[in-house]
Coordinates of C-alpha atoms in Angstrom, one line a residue:
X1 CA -35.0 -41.0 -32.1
X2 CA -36.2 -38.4 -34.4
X3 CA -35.3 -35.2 -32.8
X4 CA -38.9 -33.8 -31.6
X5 CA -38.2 -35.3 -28.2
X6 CA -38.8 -32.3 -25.4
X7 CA -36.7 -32.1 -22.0
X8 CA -39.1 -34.1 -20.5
X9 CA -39.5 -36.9 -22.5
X10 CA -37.3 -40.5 -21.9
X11 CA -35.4 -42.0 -25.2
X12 CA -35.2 -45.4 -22.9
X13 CA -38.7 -46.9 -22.4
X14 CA -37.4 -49.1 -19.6
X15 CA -36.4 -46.6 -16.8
X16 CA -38.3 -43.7 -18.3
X17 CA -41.6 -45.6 -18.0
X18 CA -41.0 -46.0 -14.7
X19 CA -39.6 -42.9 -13.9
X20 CA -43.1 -41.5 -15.6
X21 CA -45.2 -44.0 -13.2
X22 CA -43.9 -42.6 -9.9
X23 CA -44.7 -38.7 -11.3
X24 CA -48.1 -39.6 -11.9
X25 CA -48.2 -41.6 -8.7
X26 CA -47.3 -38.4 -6.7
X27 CA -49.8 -36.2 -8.9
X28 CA -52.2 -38.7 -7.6
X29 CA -51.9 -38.4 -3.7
X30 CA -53.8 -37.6 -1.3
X31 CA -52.7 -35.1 2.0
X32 CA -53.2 -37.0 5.3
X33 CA -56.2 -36.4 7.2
X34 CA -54.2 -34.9 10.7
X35 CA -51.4 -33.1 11.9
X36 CA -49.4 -35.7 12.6
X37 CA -50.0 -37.6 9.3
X38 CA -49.0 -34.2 7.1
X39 CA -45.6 -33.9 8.5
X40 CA -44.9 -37.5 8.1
X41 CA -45.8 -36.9 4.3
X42 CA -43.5 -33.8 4.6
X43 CA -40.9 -35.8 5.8
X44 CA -41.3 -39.0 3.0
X45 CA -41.5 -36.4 0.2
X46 CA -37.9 -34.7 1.5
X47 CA -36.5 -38.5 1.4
X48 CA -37.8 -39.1 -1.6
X49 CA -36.5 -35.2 -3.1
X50 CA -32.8 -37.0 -1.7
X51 CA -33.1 -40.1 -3.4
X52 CA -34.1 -38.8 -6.4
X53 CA -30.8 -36.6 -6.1
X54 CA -28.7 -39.3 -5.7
X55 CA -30.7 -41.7 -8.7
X56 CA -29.5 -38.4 -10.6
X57 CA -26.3 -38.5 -9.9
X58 CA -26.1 -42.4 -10.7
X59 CA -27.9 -41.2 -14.4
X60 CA -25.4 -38.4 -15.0
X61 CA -22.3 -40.3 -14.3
X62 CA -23.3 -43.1 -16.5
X63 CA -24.3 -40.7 -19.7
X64 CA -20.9 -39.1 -19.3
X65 CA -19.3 -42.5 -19.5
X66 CA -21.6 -43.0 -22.4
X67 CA -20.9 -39.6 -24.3
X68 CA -17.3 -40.2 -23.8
X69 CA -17.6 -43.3 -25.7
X70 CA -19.5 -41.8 -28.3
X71 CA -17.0 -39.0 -28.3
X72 CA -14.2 -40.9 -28.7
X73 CA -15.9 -43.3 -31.1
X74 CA -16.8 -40.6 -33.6
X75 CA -13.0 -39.1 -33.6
X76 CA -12.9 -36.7 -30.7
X77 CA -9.5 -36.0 -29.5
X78 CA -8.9 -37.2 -25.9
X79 CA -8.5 -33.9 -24.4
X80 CA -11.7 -33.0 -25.4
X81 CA -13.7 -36.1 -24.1
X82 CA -16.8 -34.9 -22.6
X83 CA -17.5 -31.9 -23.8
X84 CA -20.8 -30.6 -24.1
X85 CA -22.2 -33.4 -21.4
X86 CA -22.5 -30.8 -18.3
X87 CA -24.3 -28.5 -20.6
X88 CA -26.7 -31.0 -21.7
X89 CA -27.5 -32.0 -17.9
X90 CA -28.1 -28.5 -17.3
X91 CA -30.9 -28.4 -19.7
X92 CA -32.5 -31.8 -19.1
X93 CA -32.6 -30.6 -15.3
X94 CA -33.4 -26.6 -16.3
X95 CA -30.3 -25.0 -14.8
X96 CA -27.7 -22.7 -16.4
X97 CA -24.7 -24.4 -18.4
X98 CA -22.5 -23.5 -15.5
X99 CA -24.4 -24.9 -12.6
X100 CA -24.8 -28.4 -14.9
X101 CA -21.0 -28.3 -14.8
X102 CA -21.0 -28.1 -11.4
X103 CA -24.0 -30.7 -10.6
X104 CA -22.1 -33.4 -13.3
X105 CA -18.6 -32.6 -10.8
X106 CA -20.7 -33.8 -7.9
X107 CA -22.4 -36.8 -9.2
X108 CA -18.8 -37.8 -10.0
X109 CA -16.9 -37.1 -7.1
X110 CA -20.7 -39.1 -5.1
X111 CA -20.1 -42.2 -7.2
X112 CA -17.0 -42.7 -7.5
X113 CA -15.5 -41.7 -4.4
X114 CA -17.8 -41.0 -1.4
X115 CA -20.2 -43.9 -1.3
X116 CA -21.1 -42.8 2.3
X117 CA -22.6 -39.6 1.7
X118 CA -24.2 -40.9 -1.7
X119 CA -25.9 -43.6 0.5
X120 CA -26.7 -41.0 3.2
X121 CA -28.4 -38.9 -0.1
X122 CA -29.9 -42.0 -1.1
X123 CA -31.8 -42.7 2.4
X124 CA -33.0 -39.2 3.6
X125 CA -30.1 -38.6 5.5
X126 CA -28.7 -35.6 3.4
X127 CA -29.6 -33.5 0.7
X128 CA -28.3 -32.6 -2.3
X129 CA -27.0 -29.4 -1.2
X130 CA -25.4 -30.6 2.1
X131 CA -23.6 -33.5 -0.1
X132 CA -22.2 -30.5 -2.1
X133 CA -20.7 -29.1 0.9
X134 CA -19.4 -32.3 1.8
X135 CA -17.8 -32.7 -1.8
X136 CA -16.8 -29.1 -1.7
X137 CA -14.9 -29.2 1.2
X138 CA -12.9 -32.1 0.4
X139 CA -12.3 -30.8 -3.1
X140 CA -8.3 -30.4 -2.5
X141 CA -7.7 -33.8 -1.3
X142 CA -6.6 -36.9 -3.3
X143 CA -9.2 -39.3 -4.3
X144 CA -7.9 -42.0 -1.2
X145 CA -7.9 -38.7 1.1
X146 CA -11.7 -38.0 0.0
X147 CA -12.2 -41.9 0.6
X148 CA -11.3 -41.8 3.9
X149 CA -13.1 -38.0 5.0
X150 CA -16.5 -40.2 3.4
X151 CA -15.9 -43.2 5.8
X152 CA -15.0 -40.8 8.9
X153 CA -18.2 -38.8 8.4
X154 CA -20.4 -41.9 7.1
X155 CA -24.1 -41.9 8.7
X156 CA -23.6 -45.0 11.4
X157 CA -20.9 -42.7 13.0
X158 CA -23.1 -40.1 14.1
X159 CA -21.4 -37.3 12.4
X160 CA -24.6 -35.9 10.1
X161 CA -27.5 -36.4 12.8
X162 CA -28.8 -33.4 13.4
X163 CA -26.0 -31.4 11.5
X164 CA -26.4 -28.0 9.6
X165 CA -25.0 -26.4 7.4
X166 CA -22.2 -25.3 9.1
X167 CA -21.2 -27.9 11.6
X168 CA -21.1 -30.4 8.7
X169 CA -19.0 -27.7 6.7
X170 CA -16.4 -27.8 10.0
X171 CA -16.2 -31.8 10.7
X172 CA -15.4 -32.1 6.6
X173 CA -12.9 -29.6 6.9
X174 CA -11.7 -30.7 10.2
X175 CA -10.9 -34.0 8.5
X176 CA -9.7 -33.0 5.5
X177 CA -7.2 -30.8 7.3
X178 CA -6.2 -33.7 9.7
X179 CA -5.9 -36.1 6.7
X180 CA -3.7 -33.5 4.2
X181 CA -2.8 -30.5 6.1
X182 CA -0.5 -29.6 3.2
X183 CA -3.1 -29.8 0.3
X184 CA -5.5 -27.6 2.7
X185 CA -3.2 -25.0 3.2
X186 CA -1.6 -24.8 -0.8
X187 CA -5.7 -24.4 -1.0
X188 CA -6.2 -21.6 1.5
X189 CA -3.1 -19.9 -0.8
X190 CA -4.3 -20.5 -3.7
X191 CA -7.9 -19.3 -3.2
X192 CA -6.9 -15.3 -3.6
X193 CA -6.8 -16.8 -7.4
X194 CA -10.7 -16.9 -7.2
X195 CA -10.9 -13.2 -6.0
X196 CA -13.5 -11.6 -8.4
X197 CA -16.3 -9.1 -8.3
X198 CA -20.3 -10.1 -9.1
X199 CA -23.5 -8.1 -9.7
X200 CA -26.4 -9.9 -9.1
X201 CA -30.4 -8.4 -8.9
X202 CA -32.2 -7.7 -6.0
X203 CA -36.2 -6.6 -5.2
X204 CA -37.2 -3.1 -5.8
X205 CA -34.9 -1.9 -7.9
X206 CA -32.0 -2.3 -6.4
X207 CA -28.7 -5.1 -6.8
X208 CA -26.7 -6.8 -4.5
X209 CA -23.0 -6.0 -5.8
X210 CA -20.3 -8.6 -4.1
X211 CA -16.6 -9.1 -3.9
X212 CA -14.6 -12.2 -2.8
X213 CA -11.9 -10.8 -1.6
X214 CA -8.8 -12.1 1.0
X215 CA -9.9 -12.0 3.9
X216 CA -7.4 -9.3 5.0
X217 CA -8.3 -6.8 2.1
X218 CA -12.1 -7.6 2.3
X219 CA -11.7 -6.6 6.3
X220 CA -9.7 -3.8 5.4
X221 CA -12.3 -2.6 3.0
X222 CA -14.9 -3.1 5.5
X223 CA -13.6 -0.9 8.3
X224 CA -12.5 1.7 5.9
X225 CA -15.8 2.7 4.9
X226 CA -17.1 2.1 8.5
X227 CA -14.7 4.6 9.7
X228 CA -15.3 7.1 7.0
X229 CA -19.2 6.7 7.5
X230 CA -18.6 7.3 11.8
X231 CA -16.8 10.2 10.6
X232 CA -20.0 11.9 8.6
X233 CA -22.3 10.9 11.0
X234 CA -20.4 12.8 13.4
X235 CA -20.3 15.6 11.9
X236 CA -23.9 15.6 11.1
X237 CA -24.6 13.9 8.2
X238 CA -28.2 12.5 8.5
X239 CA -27.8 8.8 6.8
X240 CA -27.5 6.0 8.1
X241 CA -23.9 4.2 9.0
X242 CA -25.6 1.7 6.1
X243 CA -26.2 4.3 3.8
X244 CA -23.2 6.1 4.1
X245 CA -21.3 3.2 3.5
X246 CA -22.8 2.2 0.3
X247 CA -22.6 5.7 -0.7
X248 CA -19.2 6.1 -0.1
X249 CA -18.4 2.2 -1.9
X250 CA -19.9 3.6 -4.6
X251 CA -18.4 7.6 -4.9
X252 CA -14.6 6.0 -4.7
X253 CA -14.7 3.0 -7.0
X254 CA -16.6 5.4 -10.0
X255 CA -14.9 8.7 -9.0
X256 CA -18.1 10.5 -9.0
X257 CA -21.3 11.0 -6.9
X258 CA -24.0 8.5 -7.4
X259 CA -21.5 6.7 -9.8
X260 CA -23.3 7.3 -12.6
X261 CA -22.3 10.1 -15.0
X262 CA -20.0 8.8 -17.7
X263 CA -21.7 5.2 -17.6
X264 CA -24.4 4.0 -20.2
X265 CA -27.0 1.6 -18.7
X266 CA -29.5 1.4 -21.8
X267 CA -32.5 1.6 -20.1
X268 CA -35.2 0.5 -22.5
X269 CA -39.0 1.6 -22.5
X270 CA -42.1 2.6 -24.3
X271 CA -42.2 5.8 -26.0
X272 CA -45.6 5.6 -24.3
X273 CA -43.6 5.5 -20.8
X274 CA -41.3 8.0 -21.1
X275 CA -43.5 10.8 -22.2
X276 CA -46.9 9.9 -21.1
X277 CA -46.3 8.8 -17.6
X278 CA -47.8 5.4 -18.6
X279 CA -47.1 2.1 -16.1
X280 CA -45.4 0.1 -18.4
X281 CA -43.0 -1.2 -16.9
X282 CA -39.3 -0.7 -18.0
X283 CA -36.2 -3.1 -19.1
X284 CA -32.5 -2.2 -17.3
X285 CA -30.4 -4.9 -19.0
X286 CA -28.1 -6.6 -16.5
X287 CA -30.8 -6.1 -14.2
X288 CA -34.3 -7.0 -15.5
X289 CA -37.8 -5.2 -15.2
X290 CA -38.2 -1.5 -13.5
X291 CA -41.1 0.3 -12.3
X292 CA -42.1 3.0 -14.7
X293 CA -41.9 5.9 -12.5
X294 CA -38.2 4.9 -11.5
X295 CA -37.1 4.7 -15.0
X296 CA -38.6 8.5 -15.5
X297 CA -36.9 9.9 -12.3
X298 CA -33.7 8.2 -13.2
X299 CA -33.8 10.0 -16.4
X300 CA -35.6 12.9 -15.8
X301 CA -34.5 13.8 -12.4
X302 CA -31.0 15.3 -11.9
X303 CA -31.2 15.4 -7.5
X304 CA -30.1 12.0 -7.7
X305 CA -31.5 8.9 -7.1
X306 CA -31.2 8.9 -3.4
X307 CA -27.6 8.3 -3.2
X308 CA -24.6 10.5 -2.5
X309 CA -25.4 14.0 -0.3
X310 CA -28.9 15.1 -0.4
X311 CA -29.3 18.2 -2.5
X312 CA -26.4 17.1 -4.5
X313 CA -27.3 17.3 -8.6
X314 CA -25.8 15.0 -11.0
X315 CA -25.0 16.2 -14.9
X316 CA -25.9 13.3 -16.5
X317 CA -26.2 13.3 -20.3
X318 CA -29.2 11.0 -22.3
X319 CA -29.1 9.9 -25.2
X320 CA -32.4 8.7 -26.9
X321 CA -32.3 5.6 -29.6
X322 CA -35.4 4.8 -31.3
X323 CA -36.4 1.2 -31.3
X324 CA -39.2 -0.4 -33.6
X325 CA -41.2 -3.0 -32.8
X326 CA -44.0 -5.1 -35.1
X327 CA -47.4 -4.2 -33.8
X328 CA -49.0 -7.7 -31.6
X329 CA -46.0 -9.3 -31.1
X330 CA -43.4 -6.9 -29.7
X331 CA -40.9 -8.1 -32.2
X332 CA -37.8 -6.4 -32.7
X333 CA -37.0 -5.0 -36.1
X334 CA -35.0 -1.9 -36.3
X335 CA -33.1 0.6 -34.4
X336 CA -31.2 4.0 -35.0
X337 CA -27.8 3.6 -34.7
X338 CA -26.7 7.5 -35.4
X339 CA -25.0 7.9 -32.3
X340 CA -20.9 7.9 -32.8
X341 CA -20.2 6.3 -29.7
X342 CA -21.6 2.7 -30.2
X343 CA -20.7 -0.3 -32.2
X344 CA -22.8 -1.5 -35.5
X345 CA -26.7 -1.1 -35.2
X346 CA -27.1 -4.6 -36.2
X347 CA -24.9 -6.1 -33.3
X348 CA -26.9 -3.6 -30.3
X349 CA -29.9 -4.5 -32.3
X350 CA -29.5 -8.5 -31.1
X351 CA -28.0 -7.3 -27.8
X352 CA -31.2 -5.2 -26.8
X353 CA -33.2 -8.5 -28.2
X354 CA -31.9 -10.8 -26.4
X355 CA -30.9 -9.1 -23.4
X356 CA -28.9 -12.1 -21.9
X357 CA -27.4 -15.8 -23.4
X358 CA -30.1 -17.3 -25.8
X359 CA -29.5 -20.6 -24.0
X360 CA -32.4 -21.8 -22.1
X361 CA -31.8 -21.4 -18.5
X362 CA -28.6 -19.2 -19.0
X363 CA -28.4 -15.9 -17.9
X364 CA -25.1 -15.2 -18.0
X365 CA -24.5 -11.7 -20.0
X366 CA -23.8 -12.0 -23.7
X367 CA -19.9 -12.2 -25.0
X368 CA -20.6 -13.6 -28.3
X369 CA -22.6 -12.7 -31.3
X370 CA -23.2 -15.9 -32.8
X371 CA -24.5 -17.1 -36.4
X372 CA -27.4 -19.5 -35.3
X373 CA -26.9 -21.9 -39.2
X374 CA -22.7 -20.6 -38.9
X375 CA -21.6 -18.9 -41.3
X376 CA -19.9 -21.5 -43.3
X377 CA -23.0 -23.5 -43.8
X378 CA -24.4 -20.3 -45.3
X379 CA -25.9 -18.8 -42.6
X380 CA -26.1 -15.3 -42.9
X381 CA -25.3 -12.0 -41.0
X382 CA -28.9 -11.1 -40.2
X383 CA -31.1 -10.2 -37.7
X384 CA -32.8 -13.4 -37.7
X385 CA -29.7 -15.7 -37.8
X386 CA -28.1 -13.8 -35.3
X387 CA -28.0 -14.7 -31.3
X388 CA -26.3 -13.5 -28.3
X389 CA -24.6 -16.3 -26.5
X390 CA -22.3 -16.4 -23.6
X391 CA -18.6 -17.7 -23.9
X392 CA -19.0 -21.3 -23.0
X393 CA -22.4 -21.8 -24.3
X394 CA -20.9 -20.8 -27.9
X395 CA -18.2 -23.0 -27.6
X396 CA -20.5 -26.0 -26.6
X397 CA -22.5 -25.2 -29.5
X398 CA -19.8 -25.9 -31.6
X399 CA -19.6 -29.3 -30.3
X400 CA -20.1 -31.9 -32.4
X401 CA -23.5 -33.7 -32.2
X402 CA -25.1 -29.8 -31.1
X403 CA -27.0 -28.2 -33.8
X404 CA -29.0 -24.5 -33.9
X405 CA -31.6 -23.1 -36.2
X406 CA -34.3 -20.6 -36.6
X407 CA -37.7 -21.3 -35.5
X408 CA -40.7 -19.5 -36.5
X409 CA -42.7 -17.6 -33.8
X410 CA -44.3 -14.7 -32.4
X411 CA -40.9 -13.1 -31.8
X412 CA -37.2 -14.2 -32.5
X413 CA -37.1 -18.0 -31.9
X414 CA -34.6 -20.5 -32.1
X415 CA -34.4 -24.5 -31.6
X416 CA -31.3 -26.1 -30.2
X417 CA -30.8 -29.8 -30.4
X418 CA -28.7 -31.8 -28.5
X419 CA -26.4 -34.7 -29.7
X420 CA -29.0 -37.3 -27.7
X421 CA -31.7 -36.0 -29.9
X422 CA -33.5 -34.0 -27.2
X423 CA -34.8 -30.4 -28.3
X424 CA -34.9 -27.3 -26.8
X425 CA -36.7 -23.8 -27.2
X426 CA -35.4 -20.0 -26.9
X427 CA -37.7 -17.2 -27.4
X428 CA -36.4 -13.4 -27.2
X429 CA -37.6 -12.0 -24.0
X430 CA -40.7 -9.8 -24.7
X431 CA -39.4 -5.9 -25.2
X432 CA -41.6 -3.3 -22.4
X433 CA -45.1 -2.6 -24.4
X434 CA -45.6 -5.9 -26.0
X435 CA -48.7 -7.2 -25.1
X436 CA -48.6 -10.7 -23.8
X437 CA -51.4 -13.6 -24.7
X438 CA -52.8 -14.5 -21.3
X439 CA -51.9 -18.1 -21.7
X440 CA -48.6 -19.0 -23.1
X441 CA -49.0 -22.6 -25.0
X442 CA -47.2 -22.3 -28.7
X443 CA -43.9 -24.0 -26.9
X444 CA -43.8 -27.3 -26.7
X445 CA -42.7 -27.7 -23.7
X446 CA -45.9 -26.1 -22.4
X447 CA -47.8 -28.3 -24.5
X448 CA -46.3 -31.5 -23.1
X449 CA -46.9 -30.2 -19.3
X450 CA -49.9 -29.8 -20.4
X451 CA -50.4 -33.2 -21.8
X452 CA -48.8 -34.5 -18.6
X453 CA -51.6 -32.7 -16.5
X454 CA -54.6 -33.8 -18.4
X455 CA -53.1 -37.6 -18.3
X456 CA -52.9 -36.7 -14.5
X457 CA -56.5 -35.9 -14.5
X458 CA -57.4 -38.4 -16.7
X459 CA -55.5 -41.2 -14.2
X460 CA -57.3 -39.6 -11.1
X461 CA -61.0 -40.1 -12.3
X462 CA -60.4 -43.3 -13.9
X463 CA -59.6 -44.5 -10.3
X464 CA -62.2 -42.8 -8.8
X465 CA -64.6 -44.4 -10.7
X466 CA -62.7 -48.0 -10.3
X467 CA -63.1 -47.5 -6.2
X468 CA -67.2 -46.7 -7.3
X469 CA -67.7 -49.8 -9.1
X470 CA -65.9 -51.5 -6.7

């Protein structure tokens, strides 16, 4: 292997070819000429989506096995066995890091010890996602326990015909609990450990902010601001219980109305935007793209931003940084970094860049500023050597076998190659004003789909004129 491989492309000729024949095979079918004939396709191609599943679950337990050899082979401590192999799933399937984790966890717990509901994946019966309840619900028990909750809920027993979500969610826990009612309960107990707090986007501008809470303060919570909301309506107050609500959520964790004053958000547009009402749209990090006339109004518009008590007026200090970008490719290359309240120019420089982790697929926020060549292999502290990375991607780049370095490109570029060989592409998220070439196919991953497509076409006509000599 020389390293040049993309995502897409199979180091084993043996089950790679074949893997390759069926792709083209689909790209090469036809839709049934009736009703009747369509939905039976539908309902092959959702079989075939679960068999695939569970052929990938087979694959990634057998390359952890494999990596863990290699691992151990090359010197890695025991306790360390492994690392690194969820992450490169994640990329050879194009998920985050943290969801590869996850997906590697289920092919495990499928293979090794719930052969019922890995053959139910295998033959249409479930999908991958109602497999991961079943292996999430019997996460507590002991690998006989989990055994024995397969066999109880396997196919021929009735138990997933016809199921959803839910009432497979209630038989697995109703036989986990009657198998191990200790182990579900210590679980139950310990789950307030998981509590946490989560910020996720949402359309038009707005963000869907959650909390997994005990279910006794997340009730409490609840009625709280239910009450207090019945309490302003009463009295007059012209928005809605739902409104009110979030209103008040928002007024007694910050401490102020519309929860915004004393925060900094960076909101990052053209110069063009902010002062000549142009439609460019607008970059919130932590949140993504903005309309252009929201950005304005949020700074420009001290009535609020249609939260907290109508009328009200917020003092909300801005402060302007200048950021300069090369002209035709919207690449980053300086920014002020007067103002006394933030760190180094050089570090806020790579944050705006990057915006979130560098690692394809990942967009978890940035933790780490990390030297693409490290620093004791002479990489400098620069712009151009510099990356934003999440915690766990920048300790499984320090895995052995993982390497990192600069690419050229149109903006900030960097190639990340896994210890199978396999390589991987990161280009800095265009800044708001760079204009954008209307087909995107310097990466090479585009290029190969692209390759894939015309071999595709190439397949389809070559049979068609086979079936006309014919």
């Amino acid at each position: 292997m020389d390293g040049k491989q993309g995502p897409d492309v199979a180091s084993n000729a043996g089950v790679g070819m074949e893997v390759a024949e069926v792709i083209r095979l689909l790209a090469d079918a036809r839709p049934a000429p009736d009703s009747a004939g369509l939905i039976d396709q539908i309902r092959d191609l959702e079989d075939l989506k679960s068999a695939a599943a569970a052929l990938q679950a087979r694959h990634a337990v057998a390359f952890d096995a494999l990596q863990r050899r290699e691992q151990a082979a090359a010197g890695v401590p025991a306790e360390k066995l492994g690392t690194g192999v969820g992450a490169q799933i994640a990329l050879a399937r194009r998920e985050s890091p943290a969801k590869g984790g996850r997906l590697l966890g289920l092919a495990k717990a499928l293979v090794t010890e719930m052969p019922h509901t890995l053959a139910a994946l295998e033959t249409g019966l479930l999908n991958e996602w109602r497999a991961t309840l079943l292996v999430r619900e019997t996460a507590c028990l002991t690998a006989a326990d989990r055994t024995a909750v397969d066999e109880e809920l396997a196919p021929d027993a009735g138990t997933l015909t016809g199921a959803g979500d839910r009432r497979l969610t209630a038989a697995a826990r109703t036989a986990a609990y009657r198998l191990d009612p200790r182990s579900v309960t210590q679980r139950a107990a310990h789950a307030t450990a998981d509590r946490h707090v989560s910020l996720r986007p949402a359309p038009d501008t707005m963000a869907c902010l959650t909390a997994l809470l005990p279910v006794a303060q997340g009730v409490a919570v609840y009625n709280a601001l239910t009450r207090h909301a019945d309490t302003l309506r009463t009295a007059g107050d012209p928005r809605t219980r739902g409104q009110a609500m979030a209103d008040a959520l928002v007024e007694r964790t910050t401490g102020t109305p519309g929860g915004i004053s004393g925060i900094e958000i960076q909101l990052v547009m053209t110069d063009r935007t902010l002062f000549q009402a142009d439609s460019e749209p607008a970059r919130l990090p932590g949140y993504g793209t903005v309309p252009a006339g929201w950005a304005r109004t949020l700074i420009n518009d001290t009535a609020g931003t249609g939260t907290g008590t109508p009328g009200e007026e917020r003092d909300v200090k801005t402060w302007l940084r200048r950021l300069y970008t090369r002209p035709g490719s919207g690449e980053l290359v300086g920014m002020d970094s007067r103002a006394r309240i933030f760190p180094t120019g050089l570090r806020r420089l790579i944050q705006t860049r990057d915006d979130t982790c560098r690692t394809p697929y990942c967009n978890a926020p940035i933790r780490h500023l990390d030297h693409i060549v490290p620093w004791h292999n002479g990489g400098a502290t620069s712009h151009g050597n510099g990356a934003g990375l999440c915690e766990a991607c920048n300790h499984t780049k320090e895995t052995p076998g993982w390497t990192a370095r600069p690419r050229p490109g149109p903006r900030h570029t960097l190639q990340l190659t896994t210890p199978t060989g396999h390589t991987y592409y990161s280009t800095a998220p265009p800044l708001p004003g760079t204009a954008l070439p209307r087909a995107a196919t310097d990466q090479p991953e585009s290029r190969h789909r692209h390759h894939l497509r015309q071999r595709a076409k190439a397949l389809k006509t070559r049979k068609r004129v086979a079936v006309a000599a014919a």
